[in-house]
mmCIF file of C-alpha atoms in Angstrom:
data_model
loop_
_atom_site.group_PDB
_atom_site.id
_atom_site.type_symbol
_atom_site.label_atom_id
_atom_site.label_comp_id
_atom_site.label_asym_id
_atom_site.label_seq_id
_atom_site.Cartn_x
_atom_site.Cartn_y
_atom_site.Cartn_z
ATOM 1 C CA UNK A 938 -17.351 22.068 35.047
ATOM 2 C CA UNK A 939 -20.338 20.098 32.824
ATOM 3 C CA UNK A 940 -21.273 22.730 30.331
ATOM 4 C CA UNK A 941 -23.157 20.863 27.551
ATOM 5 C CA UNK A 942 -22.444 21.168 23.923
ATOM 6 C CA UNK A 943 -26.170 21.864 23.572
ATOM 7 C CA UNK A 944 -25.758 25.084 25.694
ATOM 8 C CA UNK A 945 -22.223 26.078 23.732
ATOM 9 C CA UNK A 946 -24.290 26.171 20.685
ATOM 10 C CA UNK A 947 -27.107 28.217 21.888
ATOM 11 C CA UNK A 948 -24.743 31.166 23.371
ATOM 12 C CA UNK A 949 -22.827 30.930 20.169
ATOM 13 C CA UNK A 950 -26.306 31.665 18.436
ATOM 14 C CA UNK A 951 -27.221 34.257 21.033
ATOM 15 C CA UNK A 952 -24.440 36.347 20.574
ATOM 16 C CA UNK A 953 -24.626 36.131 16.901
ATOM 17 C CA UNK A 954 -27.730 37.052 16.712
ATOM 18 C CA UNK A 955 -27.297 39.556 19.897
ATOM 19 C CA UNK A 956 -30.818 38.787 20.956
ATOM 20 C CA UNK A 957 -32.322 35.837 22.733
ATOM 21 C CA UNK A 958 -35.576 36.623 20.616
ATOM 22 C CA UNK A 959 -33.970 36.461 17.328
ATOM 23 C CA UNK A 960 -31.496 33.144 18.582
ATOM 24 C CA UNK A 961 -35.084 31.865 18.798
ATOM 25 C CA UNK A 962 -35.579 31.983 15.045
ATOM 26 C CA UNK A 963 -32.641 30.248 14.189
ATOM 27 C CA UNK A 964 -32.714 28.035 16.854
ATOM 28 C CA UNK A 965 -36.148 26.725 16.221
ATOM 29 C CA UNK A 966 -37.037 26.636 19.954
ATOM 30 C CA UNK A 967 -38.203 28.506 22.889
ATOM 31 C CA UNK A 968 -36.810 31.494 24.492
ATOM 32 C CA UNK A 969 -36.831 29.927 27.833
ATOM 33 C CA UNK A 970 -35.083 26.971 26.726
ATOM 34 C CA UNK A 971 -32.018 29.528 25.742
ATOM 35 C CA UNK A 972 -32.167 31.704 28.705
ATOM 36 C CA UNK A 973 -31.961 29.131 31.249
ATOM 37 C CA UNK A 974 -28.706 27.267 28.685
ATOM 38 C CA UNK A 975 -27.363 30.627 28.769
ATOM 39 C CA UNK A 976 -27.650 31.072 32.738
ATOM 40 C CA UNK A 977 -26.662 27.117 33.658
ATOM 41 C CA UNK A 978 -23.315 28.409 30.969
ATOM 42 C CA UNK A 979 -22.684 31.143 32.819
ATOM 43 C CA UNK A 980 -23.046 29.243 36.265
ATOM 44 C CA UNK A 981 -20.894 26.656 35.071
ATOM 45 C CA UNK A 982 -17.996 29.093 33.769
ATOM 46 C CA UNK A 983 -18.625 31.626 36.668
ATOM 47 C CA UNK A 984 -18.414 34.134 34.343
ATOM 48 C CA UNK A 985 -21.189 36.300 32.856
ATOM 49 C CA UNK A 986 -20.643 36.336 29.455
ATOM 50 C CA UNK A 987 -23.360 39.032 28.306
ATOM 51 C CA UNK A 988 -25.029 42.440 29.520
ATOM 52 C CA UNK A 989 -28.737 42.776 29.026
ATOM 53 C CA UNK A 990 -30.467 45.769 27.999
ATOM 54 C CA UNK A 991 -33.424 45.920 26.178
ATOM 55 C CA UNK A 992 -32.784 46.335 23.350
ATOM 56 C CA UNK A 993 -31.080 42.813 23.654
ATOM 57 C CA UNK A 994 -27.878 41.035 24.320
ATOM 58 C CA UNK A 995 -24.434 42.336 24.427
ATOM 59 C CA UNK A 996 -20.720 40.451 25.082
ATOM 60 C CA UNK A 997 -19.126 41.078 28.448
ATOM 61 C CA UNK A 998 -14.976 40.590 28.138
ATOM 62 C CA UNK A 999 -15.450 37.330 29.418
ATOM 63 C CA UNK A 1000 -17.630 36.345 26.822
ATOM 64 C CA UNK A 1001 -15.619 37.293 23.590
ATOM 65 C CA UNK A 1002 -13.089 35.751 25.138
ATOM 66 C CA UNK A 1003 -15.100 32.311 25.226
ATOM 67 C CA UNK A 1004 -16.998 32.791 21.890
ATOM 68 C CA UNK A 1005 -13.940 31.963 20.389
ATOM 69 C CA UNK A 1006 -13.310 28.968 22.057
ATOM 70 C CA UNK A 1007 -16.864 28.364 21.531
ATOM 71 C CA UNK A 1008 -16.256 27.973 18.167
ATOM 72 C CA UNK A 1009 -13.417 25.656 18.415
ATOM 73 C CA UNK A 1010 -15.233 23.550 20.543
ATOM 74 C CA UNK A 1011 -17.833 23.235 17.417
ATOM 75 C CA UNK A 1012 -15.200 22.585 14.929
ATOM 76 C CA UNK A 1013 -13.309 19.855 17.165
ATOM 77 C CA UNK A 1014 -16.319 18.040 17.817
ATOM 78 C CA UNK A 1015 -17.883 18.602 13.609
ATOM 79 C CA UNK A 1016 -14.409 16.984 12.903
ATOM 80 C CA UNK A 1017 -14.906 14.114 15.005
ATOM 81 C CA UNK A 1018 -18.351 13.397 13.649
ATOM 82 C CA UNK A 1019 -17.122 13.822 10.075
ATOM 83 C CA UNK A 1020 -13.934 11.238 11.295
ATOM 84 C CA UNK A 1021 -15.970 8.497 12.566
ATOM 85 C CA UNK A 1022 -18.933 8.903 9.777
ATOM 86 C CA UNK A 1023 -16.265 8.070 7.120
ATOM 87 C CA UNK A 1024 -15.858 4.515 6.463
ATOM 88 C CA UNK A 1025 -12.249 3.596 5.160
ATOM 89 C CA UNK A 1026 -13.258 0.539 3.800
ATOM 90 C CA UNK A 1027 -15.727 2.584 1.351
ATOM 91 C CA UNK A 1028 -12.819 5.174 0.467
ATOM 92 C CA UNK A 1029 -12.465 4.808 -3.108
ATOM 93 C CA UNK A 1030 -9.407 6.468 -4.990
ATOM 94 C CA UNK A 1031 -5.936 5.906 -6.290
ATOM 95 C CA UNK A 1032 -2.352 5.749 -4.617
ATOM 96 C CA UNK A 1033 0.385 6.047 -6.816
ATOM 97 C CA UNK A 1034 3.227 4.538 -4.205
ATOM 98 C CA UNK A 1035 7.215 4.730 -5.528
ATOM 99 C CA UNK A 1036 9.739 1.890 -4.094
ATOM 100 C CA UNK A 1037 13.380 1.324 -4.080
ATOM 101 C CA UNK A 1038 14.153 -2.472 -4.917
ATOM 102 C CA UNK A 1039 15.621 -2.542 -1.669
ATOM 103 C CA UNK A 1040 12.601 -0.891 0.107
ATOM 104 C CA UNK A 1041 10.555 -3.607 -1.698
ATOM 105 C CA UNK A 1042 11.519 -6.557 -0.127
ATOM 106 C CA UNK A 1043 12.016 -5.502 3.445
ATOM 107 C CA UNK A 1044 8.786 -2.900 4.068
ATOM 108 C CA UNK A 1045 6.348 -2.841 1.020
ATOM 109 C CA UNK A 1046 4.521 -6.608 1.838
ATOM 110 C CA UNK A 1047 3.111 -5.277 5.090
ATOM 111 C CA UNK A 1048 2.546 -2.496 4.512
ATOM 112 C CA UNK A 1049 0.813 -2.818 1.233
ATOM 113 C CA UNK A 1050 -1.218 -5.774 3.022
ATOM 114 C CA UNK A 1051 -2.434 -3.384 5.980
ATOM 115 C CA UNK A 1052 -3.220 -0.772 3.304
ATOM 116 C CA UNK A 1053 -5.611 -3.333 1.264
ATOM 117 C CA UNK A 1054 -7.253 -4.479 4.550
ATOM 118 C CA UNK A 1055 -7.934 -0.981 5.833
ATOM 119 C CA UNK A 1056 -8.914 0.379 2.699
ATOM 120 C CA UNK A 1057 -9.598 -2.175 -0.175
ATOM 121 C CA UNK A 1058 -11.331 0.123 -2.755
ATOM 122 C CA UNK A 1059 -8.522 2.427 -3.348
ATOM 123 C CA UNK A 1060 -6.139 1.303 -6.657
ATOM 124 C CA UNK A 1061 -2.694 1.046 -5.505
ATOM 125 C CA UNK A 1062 -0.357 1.529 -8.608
ATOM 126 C CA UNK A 1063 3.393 0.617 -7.258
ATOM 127 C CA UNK A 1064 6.424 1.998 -9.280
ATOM 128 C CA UNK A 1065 9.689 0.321 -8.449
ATOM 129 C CA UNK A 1066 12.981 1.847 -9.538
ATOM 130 C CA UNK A 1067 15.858 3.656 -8.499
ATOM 131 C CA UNK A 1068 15.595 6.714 -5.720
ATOM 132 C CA UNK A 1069 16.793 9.389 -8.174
ATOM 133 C CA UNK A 1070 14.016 8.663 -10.748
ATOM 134 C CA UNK A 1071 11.414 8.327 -8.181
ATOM 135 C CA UNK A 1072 12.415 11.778 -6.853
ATOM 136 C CA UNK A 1073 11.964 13.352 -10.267
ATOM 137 C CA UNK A 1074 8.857 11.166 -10.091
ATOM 138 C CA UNK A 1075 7.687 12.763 -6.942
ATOM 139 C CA UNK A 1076 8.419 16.328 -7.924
ATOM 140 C CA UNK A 1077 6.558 15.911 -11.397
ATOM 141 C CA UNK A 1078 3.400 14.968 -9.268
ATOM 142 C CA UNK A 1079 3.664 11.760 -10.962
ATOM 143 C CA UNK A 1080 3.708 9.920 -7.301
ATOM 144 C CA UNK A 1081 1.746 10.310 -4.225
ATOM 145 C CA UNK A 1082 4.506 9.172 -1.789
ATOM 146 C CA UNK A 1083 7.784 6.753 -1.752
ATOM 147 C CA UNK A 1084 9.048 4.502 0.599
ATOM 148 C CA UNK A 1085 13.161 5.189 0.258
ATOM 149 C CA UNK A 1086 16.439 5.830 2.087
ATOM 150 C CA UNK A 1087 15.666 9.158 2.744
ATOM 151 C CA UNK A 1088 19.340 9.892 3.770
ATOM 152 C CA UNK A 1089 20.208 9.653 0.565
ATOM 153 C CA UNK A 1090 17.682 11.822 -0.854
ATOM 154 C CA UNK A 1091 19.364 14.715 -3.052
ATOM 155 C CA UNK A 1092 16.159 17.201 -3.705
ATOM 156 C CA UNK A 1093 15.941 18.407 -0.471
ATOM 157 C CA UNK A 1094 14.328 22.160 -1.642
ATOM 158 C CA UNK A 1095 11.299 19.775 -3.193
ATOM 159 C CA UNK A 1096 10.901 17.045 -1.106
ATOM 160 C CA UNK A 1097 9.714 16.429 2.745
ATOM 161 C CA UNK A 1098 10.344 13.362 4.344
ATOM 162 C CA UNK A 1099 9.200 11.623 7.482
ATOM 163 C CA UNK A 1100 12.036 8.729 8.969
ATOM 164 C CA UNK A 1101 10.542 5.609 10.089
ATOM 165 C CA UNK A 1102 13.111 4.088 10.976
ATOM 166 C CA UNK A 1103 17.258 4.355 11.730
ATOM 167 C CA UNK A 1104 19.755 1.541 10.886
ATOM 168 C CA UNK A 1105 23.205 1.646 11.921
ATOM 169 C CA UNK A 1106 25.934 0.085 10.115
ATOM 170 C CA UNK A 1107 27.028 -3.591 11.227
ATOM 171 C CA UNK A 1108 29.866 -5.779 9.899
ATOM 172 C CA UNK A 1109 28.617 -8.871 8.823
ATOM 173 C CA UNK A 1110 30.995 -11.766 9.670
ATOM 174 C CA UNK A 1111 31.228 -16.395 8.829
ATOM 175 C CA UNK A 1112 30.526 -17.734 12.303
ATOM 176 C CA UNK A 1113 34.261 -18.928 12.566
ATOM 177 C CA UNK A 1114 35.879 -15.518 12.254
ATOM 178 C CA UNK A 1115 38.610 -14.825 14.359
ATOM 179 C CA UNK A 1116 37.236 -11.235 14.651
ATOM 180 C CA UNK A 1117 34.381 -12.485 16.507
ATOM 181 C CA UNK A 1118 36.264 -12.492 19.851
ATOM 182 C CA UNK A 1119 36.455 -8.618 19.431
ATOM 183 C CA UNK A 1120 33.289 -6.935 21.031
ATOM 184 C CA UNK A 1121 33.706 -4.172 18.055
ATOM 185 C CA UNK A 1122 35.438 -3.858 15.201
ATOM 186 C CA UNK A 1123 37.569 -0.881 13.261
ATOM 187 C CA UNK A 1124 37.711 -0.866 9.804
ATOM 188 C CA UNK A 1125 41.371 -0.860 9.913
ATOM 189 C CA UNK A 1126 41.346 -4.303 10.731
ATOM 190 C CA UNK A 1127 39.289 -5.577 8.123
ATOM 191 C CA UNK A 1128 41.234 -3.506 5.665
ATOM 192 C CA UNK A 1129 42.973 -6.463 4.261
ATOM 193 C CA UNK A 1130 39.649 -9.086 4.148
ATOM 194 C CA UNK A 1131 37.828 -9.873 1.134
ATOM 195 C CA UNK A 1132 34.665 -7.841 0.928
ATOM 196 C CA UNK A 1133 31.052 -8.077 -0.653
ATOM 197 C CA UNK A 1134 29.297 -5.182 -1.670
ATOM 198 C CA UNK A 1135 25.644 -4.500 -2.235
ATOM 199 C CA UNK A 1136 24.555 -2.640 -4.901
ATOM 200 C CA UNK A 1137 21.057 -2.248 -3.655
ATOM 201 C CA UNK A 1138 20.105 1.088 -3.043
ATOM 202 C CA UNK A 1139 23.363 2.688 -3.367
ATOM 203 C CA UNK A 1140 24.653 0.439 -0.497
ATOM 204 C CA UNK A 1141 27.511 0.385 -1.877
ATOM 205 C CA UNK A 1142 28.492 3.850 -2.592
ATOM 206 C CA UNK A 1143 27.666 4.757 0.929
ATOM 207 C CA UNK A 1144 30.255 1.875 2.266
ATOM 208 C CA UNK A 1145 32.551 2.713 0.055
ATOM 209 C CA UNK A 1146 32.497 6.564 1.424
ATOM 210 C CA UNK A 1147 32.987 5.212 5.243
ATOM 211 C CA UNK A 1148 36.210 3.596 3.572
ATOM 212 C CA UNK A 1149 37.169 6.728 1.780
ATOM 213 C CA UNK A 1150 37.046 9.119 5.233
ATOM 214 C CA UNK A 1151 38.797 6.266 7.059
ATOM 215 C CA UNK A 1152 41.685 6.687 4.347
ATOM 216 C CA UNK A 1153 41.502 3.565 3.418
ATOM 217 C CA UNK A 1154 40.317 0.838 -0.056
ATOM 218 C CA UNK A 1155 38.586 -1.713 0.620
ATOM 219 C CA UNK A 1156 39.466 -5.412 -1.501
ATOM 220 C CA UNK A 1157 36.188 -5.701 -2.976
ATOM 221 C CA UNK A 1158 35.732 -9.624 -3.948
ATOM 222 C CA UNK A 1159 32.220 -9.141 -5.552
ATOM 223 C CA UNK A 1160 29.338 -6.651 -6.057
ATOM 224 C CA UNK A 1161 25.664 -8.259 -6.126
ATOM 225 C CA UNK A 1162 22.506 -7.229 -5.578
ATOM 226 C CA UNK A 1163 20.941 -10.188 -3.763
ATOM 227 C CA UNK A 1164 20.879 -9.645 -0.117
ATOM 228 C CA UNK A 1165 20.516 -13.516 -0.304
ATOM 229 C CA UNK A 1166 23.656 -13.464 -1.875
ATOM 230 C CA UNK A 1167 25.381 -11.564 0.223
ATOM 231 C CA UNK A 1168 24.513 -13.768 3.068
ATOM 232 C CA UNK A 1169 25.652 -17.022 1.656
ATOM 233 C CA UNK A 1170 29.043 -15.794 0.670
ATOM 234 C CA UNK A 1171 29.431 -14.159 3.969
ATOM 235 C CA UNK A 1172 28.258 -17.067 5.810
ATOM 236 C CA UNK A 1173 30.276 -19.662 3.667
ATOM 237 C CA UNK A 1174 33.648 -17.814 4.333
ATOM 238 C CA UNK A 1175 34.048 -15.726 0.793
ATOM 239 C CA UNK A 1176 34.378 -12.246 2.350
ATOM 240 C CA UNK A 1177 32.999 -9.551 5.049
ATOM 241 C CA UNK A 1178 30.245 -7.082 4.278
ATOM 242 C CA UNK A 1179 29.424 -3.922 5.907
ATOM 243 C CA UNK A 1180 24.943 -3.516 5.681
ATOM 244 C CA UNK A 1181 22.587 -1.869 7.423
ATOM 245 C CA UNK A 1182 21.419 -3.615 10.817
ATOM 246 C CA UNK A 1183 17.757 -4.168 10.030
ATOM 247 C CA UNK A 1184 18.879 -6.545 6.450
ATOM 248 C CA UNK A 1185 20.586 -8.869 8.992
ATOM 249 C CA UNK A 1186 19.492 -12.318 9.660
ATOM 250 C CA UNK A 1187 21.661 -15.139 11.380
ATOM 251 C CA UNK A 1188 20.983 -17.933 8.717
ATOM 252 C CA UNK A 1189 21.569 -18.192 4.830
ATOM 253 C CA UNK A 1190 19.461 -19.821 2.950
ATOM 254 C CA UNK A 1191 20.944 -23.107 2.742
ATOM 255 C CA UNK A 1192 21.151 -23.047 6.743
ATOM 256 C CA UNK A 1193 24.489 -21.096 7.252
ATOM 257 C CA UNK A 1194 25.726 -18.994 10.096
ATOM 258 C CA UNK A 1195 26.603 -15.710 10.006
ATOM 259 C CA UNK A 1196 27.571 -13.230 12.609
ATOM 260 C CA UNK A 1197 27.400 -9.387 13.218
ATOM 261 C CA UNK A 1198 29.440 -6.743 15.196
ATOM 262 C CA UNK A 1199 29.261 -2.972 15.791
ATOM 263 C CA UNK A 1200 31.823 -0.779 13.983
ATOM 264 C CA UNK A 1201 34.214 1.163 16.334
ATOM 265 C CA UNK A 1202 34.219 4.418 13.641
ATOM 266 C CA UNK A 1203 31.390 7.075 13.783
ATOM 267 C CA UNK A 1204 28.980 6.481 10.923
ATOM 268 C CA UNK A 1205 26.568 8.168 9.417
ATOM 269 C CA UNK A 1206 23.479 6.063 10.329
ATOM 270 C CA UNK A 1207 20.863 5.004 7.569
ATOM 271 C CA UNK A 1208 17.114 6.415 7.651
ATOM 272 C CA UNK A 1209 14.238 4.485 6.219
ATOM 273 C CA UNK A 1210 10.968 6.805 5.280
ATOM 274 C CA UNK A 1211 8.654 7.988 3.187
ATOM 275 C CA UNK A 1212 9.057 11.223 0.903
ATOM 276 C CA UNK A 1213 6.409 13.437 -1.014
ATOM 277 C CA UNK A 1214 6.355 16.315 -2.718
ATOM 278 C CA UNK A 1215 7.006 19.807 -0.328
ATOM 279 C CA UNK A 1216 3.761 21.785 -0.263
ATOM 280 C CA UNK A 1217 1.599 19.920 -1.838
ATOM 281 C CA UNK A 1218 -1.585 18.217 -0.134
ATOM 282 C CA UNK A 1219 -1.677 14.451 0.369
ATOM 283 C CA UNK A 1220 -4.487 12.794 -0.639
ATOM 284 C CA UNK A 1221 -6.713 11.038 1.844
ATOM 285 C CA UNK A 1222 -5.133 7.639 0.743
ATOM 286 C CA UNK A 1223 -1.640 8.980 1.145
ATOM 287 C CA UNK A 1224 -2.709 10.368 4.667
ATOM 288 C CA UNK A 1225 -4.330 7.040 5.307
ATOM 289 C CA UNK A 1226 -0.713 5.313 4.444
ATOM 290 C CA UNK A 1227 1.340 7.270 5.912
ATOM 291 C CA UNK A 1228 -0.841 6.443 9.372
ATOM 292 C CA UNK A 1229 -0.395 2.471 8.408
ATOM 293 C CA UNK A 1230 3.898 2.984 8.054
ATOM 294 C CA UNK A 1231 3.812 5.121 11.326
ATOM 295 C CA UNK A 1232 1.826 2.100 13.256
ATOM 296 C CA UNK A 1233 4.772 -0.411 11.619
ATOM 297 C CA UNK A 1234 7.108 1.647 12.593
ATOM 298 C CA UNK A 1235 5.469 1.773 16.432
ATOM 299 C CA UNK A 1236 5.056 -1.731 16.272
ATOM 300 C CA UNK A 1237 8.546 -3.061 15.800
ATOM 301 C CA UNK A 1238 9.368 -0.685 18.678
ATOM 302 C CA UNK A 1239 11.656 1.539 15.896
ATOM 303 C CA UNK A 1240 11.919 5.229 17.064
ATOM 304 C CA UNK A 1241 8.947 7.817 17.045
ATOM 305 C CA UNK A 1242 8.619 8.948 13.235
ATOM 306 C CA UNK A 1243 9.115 12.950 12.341
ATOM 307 C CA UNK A 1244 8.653 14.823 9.615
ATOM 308 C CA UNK A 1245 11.031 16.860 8.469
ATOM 309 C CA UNK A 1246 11.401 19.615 6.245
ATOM 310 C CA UNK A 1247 14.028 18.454 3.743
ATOM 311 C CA UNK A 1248 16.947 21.481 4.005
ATOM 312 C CA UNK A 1249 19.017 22.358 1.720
#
């Protein structure tokens, strides 16, 4: 099959206008230039798609049936010519983007970079704070999107979320640790050790709720919220810490080791993502973003993204 586009349009203007002679007058051309696209159409589709009488042109079955995908085939291809005509880099606008402090440091530099590079004439107005005030942010229309740990989110009748990405839970270990010889680890047997919390992004209450369903307290040493921190002590002996996979690196700053295993409980696993406001319209900007986090996401070979409706 090699219908043209040229001869889709015509037989959508034919039976329209139910009358070559009158397809003519929209058309602006010749009647024998639409009787022949309408035969080679109908040769092509082996089909006949209208009855002739004189008083002009009626549908067969056949064609109703393909005058409606006529008209998709218009609207597919008007879509594609409006896609490539527009020019990101002339896309002018605002994005009003919310970020966790956590979400910050470990998504928001590439992503803001690609963003600027794609589209460099839309404002970009960044709000960093906590993820329950940039959920009332969200559902006050006051942001766009936010980049947060959308398993934590809480207004899940307002908000819609799409994961990028899914951390599980490691324990973070000094390079000396007798644990190490274990190829996993229960929490039970860290019960006793010295740990260090984060307080970034409510790291820390979600830890200390694995400890709670285990039945057990964990000896918290210190709270911080330095991930930098958090390494050094770690790496220089001080205590254990229990973080998300993707915050781990094997070197503190001042050139320590540290070491990670798998824990042998079930956990919940973390999910990195962006949230807006449910039923509401993104903007082309926040369309345009949320295409930039889902190539990131692709790119570090993290799962496929989905949206999800957030339930209650």
């Amino acid at each position: 099959m090699s219908f043209s586009f040229r001869n889709v349009r015509y037989f959508i203007a034919v039976a329209e206008a139910e009358s070559v002679t009158r397809a003519t007058q929209t058309l602006n051309i010749s009647q024998s230039v639409i009787t022949e696209a309408i035969k080679s159409l109908e040769a092509d589709l082996g089909v006949p798609l209208f009855q002739r009488h004189a008083r002009g042109m009626v549908l067969t079955h056949a064609g109703h049936q393909f005058l409606r995908h006529a008209h998709e085939i218009l609207a597919v291809v008007r879509n594609a010519q409006q896609a490539l005509n527009a020019r990101p880099d002339a896309m002018t606008g605002q994005l009003n983007l919310g970020v966790t402090g956590l979400m910050s440091g470990y998504f928001l530099s590439y992503l803001l970079d690609r963003f600027r590079r794609t589209l460099p004439k839309v404002e970009v107005r960044i709000v960093e704070d906590e993820r329950g005030y940039l959920e009332h942010l969200l559902v006050n229309g006051e942001l766009d999107l936010a980049i947060v740990l959308t398993s934590n989110i809480e207004n899940r009748l307002a908000l819609e979320v799409e994961v990028l990405q899914v951390a599980p839970w490691r324990i973070w270990l000094p390079s000396n640790h007798p644990l190490l010889e274990l190829g996993s680890i229960n929490l039970k047997e860290i019960a006793n050790e010295a740990m260090i919390m984060l307080k970034l992004d409510e790291l820390d209450d979600n830890t200390t709720a694995f400890w709670r369903a285990a039945g057990l307290k964990p000896r918290v040493a210190m709270r911080t919220q330095s991930v930098e921190a958090v390494r050094s002590l770690v790496a220089t002996g001080a205590g254990l810490s229990i973080l998300p996979e993707m915050l781990y690196r094997p070197w503190s700053l001042d050139g320590d080791r540290l070491e990670v295993r798998p824990i042998q409980e079930s956990m919940p696993v973390l999910e990195i993502g962006v949230a807006w406001r449910r039923g509401s319209p993104l903007s082309e900007a926040a369309q345009n973003f949320l295409l930039i986090a889902r190539e990131f996401a692709r790119s570090r070979g993290l799962p496929a993204a989905r949206i999800e409706a957030a339930k209650s």
